Short mmCIF file of C-alpha atoms and ligand atoms in Angstrom, two decimals:
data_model
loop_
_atom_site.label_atom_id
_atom_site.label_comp_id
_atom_site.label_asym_id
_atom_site.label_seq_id
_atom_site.Cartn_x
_atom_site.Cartn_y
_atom_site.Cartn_z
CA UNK A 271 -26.47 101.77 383.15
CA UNK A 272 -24.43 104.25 380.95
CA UNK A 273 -26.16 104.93 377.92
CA UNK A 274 -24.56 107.38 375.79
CA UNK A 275 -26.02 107.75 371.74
CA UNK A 276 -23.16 107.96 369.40
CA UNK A 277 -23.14 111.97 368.36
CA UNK A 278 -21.09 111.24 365.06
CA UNK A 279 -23.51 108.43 363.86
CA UNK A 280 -26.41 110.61 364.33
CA UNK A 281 -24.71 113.25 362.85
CA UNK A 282 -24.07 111.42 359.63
CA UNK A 283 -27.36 109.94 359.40
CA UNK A 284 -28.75 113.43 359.35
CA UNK A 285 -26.89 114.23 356.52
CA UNK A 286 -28.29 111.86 353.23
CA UNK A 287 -27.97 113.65 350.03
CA UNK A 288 -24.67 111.71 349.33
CA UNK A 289 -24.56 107.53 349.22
CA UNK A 290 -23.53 105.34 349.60
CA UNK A 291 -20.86 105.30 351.41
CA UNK A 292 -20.49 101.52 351.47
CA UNK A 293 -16.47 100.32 351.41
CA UNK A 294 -16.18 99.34 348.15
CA UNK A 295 -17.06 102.30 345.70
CA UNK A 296 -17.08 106.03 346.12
CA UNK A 297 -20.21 108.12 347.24
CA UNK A 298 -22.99 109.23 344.46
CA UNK A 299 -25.19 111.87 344.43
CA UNK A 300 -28.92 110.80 344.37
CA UNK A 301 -31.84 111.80 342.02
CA UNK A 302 -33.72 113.07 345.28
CA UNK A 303 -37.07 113.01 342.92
CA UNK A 304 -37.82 109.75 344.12
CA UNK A 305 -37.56 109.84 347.50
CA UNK A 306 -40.19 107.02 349.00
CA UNK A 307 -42.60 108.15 351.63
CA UNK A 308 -42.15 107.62 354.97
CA UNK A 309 -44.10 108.88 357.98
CA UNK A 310 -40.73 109.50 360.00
CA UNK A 311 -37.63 111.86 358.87
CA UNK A 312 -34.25 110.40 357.74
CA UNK A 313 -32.99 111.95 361.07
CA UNK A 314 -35.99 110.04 363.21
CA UNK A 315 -35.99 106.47 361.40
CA UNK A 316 -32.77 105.23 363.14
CA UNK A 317 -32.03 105.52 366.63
CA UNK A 318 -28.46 104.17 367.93
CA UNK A 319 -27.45 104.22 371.68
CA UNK A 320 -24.21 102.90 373.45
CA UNK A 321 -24.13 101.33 377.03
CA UNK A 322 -20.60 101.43 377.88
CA UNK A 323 -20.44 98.88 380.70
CA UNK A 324 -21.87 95.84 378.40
CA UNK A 325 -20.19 97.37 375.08
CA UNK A 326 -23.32 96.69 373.12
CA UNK A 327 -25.10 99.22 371.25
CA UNK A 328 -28.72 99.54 369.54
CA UNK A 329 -29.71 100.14 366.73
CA UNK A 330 -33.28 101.00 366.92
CA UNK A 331 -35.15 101.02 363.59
CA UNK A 332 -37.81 103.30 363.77
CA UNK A 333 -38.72 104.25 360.07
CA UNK A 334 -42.75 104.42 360.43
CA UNK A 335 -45.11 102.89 359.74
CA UNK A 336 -43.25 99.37 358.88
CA UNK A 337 -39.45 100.06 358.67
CA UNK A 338 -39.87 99.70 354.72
CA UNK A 339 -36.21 99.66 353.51
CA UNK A 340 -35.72 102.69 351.39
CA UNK A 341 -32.32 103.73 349.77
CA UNK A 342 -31.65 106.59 352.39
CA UNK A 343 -32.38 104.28 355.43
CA UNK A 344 -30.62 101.18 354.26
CA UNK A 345 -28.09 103.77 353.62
CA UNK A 346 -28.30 105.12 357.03
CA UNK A 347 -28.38 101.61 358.52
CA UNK A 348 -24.68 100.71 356.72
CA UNK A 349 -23.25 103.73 358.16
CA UNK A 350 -24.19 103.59 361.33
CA UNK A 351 -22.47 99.66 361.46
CA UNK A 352 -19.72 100.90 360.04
CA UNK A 353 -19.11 103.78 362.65
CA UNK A 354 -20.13 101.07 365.08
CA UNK A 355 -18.09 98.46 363.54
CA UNK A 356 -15.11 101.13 363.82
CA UNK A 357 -15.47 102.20 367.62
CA UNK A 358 -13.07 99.85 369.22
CA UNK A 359 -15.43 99.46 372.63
CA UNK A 360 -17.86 98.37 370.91
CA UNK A 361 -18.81 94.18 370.78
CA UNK A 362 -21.90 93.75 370.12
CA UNK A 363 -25.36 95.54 368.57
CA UNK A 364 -28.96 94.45 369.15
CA UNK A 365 -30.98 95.30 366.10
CA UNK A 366 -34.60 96.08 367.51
CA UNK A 367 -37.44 98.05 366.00
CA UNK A 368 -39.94 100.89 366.60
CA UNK A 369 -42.59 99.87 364.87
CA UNK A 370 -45.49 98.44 366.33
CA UNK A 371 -45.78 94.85 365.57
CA UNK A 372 -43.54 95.18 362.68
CA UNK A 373 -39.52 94.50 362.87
CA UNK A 374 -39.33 95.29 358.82
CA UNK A 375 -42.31 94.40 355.89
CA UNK A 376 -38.82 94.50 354.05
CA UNK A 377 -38.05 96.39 350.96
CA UNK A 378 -40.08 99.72 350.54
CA UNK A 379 -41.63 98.74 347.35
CA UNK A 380 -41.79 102.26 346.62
CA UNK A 381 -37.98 101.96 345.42
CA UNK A 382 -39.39 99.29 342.92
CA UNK A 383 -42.16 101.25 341.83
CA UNK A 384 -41.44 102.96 338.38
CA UNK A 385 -37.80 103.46 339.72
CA UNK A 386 -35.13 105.38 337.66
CA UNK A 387 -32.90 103.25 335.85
CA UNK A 388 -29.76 104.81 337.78
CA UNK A 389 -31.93 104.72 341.57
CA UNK A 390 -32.47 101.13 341.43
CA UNK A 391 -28.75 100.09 340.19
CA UNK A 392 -27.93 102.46 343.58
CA UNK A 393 -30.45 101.46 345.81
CA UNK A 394 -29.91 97.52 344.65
CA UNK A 395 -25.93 97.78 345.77
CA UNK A 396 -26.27 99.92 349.06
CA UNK A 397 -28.28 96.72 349.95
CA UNK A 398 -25.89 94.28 349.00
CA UNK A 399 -23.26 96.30 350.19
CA UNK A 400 -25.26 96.35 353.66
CA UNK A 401 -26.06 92.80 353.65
CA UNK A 402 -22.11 92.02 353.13
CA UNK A 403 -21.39 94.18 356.03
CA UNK A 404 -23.82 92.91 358.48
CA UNK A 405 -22.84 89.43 358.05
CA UNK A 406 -19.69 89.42 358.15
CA UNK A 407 -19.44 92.16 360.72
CA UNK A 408 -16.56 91.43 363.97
CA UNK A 409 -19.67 92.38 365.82
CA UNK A 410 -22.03 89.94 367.63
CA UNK A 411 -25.29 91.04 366.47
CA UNK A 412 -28.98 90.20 367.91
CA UNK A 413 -32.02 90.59 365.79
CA UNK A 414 -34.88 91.37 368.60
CA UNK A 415 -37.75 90.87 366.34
CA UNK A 416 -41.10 92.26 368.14
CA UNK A 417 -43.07 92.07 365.05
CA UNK A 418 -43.49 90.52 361.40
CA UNK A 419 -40.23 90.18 359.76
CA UNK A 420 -40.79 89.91 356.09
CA UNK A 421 -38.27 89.42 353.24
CA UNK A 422 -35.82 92.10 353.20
CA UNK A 423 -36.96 92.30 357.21
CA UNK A 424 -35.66 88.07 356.95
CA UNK A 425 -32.08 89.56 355.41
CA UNK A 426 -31.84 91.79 358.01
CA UNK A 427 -32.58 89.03 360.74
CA UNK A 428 -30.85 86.13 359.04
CA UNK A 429 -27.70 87.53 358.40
CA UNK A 430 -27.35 88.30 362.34
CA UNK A 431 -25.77 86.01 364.73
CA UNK A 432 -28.97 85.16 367.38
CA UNK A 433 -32.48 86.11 366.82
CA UNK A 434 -35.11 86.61 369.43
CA UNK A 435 -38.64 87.04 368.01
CA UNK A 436 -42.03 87.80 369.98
CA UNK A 437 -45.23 84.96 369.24
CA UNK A 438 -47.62 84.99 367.04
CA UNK A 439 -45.79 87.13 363.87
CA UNK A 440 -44.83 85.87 360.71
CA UNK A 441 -41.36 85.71 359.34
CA UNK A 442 -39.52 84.12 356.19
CA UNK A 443 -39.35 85.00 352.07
CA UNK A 444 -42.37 85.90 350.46
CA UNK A 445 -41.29 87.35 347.69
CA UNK A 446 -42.89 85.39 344.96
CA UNK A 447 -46.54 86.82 345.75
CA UNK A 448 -45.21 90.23 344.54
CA UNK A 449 -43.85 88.09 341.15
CA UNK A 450 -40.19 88.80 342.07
CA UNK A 451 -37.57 86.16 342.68
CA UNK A 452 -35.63 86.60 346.45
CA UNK A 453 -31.62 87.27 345.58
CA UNK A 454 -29.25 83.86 345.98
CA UNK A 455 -27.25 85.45 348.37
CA UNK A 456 -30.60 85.69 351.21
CA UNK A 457 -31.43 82.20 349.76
CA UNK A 458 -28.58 81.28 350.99
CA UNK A 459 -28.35 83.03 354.35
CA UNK A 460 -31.59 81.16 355.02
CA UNK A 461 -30.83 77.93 353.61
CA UNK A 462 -27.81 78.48 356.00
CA UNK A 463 -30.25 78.24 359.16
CA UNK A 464 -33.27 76.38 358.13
CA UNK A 465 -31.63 73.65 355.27
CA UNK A 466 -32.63 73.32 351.90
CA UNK A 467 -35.82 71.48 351.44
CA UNK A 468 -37.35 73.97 353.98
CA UNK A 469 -35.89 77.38 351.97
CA UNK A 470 -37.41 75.96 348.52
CA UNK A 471 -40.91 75.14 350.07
CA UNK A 472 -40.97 78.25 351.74
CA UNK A 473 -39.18 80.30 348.90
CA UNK A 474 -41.17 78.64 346.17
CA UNK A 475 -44.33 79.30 347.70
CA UNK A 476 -44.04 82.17 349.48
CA UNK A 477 -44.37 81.44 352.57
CA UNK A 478 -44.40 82.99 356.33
CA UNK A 479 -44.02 80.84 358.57
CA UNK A 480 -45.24 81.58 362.41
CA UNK A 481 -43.00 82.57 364.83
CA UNK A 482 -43.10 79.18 366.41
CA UNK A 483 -42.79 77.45 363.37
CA UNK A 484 -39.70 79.70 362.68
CA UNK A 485 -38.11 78.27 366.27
CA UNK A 486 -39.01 74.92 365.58
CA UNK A 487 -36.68 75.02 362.51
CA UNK A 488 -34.39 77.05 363.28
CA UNK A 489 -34.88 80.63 361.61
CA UNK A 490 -35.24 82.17 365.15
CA UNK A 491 -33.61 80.89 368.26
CA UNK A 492 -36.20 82.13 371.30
CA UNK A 493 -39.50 83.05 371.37
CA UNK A 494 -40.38 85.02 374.21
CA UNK A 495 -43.46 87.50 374.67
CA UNK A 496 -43.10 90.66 373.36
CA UNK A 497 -42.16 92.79 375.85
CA UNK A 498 -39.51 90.77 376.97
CA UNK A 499 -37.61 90.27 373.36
CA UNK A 500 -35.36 93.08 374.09
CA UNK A 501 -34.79 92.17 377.52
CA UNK A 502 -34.22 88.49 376.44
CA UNK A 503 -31.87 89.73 373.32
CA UNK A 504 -29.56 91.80 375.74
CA UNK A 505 -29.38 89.05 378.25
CA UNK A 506 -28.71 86.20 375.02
CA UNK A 507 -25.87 89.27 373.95
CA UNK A 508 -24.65 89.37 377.49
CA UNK A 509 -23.83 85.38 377.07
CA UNK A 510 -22.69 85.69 373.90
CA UNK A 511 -20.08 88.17 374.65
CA UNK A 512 -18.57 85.89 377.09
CA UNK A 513 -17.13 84.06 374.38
CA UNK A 514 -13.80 85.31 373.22
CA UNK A 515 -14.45 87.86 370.30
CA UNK A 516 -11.80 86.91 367.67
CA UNK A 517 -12.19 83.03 368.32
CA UNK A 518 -16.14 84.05 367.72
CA UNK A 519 -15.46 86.27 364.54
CA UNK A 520 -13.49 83.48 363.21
CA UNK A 521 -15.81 80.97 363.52
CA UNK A 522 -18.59 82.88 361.71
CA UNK A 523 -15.96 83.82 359.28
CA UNK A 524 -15.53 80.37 358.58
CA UNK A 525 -18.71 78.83 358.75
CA UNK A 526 -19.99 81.87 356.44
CA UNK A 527 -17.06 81.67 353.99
CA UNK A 528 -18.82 80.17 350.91
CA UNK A 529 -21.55 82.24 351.06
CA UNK A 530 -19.59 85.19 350.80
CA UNK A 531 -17.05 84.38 347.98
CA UNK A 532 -20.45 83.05 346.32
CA UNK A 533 -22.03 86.71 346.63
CA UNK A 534 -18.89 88.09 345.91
CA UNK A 535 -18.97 86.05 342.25
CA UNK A 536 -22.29 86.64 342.15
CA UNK A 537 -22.91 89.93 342.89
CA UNK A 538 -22.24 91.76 339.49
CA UNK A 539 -24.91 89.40 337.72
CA UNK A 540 -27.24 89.75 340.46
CA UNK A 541 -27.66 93.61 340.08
CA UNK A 542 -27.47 93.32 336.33
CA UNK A 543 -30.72 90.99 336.62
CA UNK A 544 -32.08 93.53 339.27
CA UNK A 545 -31.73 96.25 337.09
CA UNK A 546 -32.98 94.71 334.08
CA UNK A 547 -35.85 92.59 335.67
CA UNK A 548 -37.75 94.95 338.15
CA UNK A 549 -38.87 98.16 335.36
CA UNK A 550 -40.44 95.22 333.19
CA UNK A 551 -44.11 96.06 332.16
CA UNK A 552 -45.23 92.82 334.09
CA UNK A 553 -43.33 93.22 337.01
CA UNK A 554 -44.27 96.68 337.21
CA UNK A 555 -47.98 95.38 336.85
CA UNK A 556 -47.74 92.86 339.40
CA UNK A 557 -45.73 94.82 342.09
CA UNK A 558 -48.49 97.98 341.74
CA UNK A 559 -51.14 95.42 342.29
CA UNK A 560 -49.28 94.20 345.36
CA UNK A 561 -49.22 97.52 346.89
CA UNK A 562 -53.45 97.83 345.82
CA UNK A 563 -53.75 94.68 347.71
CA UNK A 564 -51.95 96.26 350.94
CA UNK A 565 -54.16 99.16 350.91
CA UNK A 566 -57.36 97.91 350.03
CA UNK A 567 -57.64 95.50 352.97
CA UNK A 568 -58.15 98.11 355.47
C1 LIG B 9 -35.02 85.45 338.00
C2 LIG B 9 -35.18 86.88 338.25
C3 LIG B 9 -34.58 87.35 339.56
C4 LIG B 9 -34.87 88.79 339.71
C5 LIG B 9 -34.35 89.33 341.00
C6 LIG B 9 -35.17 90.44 341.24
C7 LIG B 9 -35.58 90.88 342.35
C8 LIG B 9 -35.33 90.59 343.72
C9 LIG B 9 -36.08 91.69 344.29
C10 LIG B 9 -36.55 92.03 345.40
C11 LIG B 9 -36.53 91.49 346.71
C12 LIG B 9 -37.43 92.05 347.52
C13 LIG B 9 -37.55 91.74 348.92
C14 LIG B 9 -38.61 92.53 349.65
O1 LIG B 9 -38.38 92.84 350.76
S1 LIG B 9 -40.06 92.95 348.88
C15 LIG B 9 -41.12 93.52 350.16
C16 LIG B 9 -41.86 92.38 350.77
N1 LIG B 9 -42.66 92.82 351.89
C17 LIG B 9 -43.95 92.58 352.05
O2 LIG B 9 -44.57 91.93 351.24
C18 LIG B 9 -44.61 93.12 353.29
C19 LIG B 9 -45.88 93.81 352.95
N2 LIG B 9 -46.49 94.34 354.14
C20 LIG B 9 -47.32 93.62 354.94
O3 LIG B 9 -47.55 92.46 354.75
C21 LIG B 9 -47.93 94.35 356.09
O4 LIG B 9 -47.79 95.73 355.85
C22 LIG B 9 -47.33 94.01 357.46
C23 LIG B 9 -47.73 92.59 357.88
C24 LIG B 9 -45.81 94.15 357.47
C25 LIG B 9 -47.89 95.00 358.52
O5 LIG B 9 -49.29 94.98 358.48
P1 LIG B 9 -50.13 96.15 359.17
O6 LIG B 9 -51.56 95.79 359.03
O7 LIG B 9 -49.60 96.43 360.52
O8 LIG B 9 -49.77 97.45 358.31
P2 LIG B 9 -50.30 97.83 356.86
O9 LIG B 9 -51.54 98.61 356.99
O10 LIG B 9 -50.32 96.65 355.98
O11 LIG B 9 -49.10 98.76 356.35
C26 LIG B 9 -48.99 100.10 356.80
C27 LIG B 9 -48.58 100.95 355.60
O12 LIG B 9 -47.29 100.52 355.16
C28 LIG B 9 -47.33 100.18 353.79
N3 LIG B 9 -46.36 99.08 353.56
C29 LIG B 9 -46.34 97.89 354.12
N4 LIG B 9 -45.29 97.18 353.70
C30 LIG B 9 -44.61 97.97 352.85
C31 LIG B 9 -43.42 97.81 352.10
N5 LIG B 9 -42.68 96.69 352.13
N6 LIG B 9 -43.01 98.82 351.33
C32 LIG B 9 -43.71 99.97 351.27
N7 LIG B 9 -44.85 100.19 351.97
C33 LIG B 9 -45.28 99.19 352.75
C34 LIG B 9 -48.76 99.75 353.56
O13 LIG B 9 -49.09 99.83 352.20
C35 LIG B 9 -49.50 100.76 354.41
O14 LIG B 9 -49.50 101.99 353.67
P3 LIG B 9 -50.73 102.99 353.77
O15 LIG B 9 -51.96 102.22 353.32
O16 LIG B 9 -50.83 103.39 355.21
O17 LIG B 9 -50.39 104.09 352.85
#
C-alpha cells in the first residue's frame, strides 16, 4: 500500500493563530486567552494520510482525551477537507478516531464555558461552515466510529455518506441534558437518516441510543467489532468508489438540497440565537453543572 501523509495539510494545521479559513468570509485573528484544554497539541490532534492506489485518505482525529471539538480543531478539521477536497486524486476520506472508545463526546464545552462574546460568534460559524463543507463535500466520506459518538460527534457522523460503528457505544443528540437546544440544521441531518418521530423522541429527550439500536434505524449502516470498523469502513469505501463519482455527488447533491438552502436561510438566525443564548446566567449554570457531573463520576 502507498501511504503518503499530505505535507501541506499538516503544515497548515500546525499553523492556528489565524481562522477560519472557511470559503465564505476572510480569516480572523483569535483571542488566544481562551484556548480549551486539550491533552494533545494542535499539531498532534489530527492525523491525515493518503493511499494513492485506493485514492482515499484519513483523517484520523486524535484530539485526547475525547476529540472535544474546540475552535482550533474544528478549524483544523475544515482545512484539512478543503486541501483534501482540492487534491484532484483524491475520492474518498474515512473519518476515524484516536481516542479510545470515543469517536467525538462532541462540542468541547469548554468553548461554551464563560466564552467571549466575539469567540463564540467565531467558534459557532467555523462549525457551521465545517458542517456545510462536509456534507456537501464531492468526496465519499466514511465515519468509522470505534467509540461513543455524541452530539457534535452525531454532526460529524451524520453528515457523512456511510457510517460504520463498533457495538456496544452510544450515539445520537443529547443535547437537552446540558439545557441547550441541538441546531435545525443537525436536526435535520438526522431526521434525514432516522425520520421524524424517531429525531423528536430522541432529540426531546436526550437520548443515546445503542449502537445496535442506531443500525436498526438507520443512523449507522454496519456494526462490526471494533477492531474491524476501520477495516470494514475502507472495504464499504472501496465499494462505494466503484460508483461513478459525479453521478454519486449528484445524487447526494440532490437528495441533500433542502437541507442546505434551509441552513443557508437559516444560518444567520441560528448564530444570532447561539450567540445570544449560550452566555445566559442559566445556561451558564446548567452547562458548568454538566461538566461537575462529568468529573465527579470518576
Ligand atoms: C432555542 C434555543 C436554541 C439555542 C441553540 C443553542 C445552542 C446549540 C448549542 C450547542 C450544541 C452542542 C452540541 C454538543 O456537542 S454539546 C457536547 C455534548 N457532549 C457530551 O455530552 C459528551 C460528554 N462526555 C461523555 O459523556 C463522556 O466523556 C464520554 C462517554 C464521551 C466518554 O466517557 P469516558 O468515561 O471515557 O471519559 P470521561 O472521563 O467522561 O471524559 C474524559 C475527560 O474529557 C472531558 N470531556 C468529556 N466530554 C467532553 C466535552 N464534550 N467537552 C469537553 N470536555 C469533555 C471529561 O470532563 C473528562 O475530563 P477530566 O475529568 O479528565 O478533566
Amino acid at each position: 500500500m502507498t501511504m503518503r501523509s499530505f505535507g501541506l495539510i499538516r503544515q497548515c494545521c500546525n499553523a492556528l493563530v489565524r481562522v477560519p479559513l472557511a470559503r465564505e468570509k476572510s480569516p480572523v485573528s483569535l483571542p488566544i486567552s481562551h484556548l480549551s484544554r486539550s491533552l494533545t497539541t494542535a499539531a498532534e490532534a489530527l492525523k491525515i494520510t493518503y493511499d494513492e492506489k485506493s485514492e482515499v485518505a484519513t483523517m484520523h482525529l486524535c484530539r485526547k482525551p475525547v476529540n472535544g471539538l474546540s475552535l482550533e480543531f474544528i478549524t483544523q478539521i475544515s482545512i484539512a477537507l478543503e486541501k483534501l477536497e482540492n487534491e484532484r486524486s483524491c475520492r474518498g476520506v474515512i473519518i476515524s478516531s484516536g481516542c479510545d472508545n470515543v469517536f467525538c463526546a462532541g462540542l468541547d464545552i469548554n468553548e461554551m464555558l464563560r466564552p467571549t462574546p466575539e469567540r463564540l460568534e467565531i467558534f459557532w460559524k467555523t462549525l457551521q461552515d465545517m458542517w456545510l463543507q462536509l456534507f456537501t463535500t464531492r468526496l465519499m466520506t466514511v465515519a468509522a466510529i470505534t467509540g461513543h459518538c455524541i452530539a457534535g460527534g452525531c454532526l460529524i457522523s451524520s453528515a457523512c455518506d456511510h457510517r460504520v460503528m463498533a457495538p456496544n457505544f452510544k450515539i445520537g443528540l443529547n443535547e437537552v441534558k446540558l439545557g441547550i437546544v441541538a441546531p435545525f440544521w443537525l436536526v435535520d441531518s438526522v431526521k434525514n437518516l432516522i425520520g421524524y418521530r424517531q429525531t423528536e423522541w430522541s432529540l426531546m429527550k436526550g437520548h443515546l441510543f445503542s449502537s445496535e439500536d442506531a443500525l436498526r434505524l438507520g443512523l449507522v449502516d454496519k456494526v462490526v467489532p471494533q477492531d474491524q470498523v476501520v477495516l470494514q469502513a475502507e472495504a464499504d469505501m472501496a465499494e462505494w468508489l466503484q460508483v461513478p463519482d459525479s453521478a454519486r455527488h449528484l445524487s447526494k447533491t440532490l437528495m441533500r438540497r433542502d437541507t442546505v438552502v434551509r441552513f443557508r436561510s437559516g444560518r444567520e438566525a441560528d448564530l444570532k440565537t447561539f450567540v445570544n443564548y449560550i452566555p445566559k446566567e442559566s445556561i451558564q449554570k446548567t452547562l458548568h453543572s454538566y461538566v461537575e457531573s462529568l468529573k465527579s463520576k470518576k
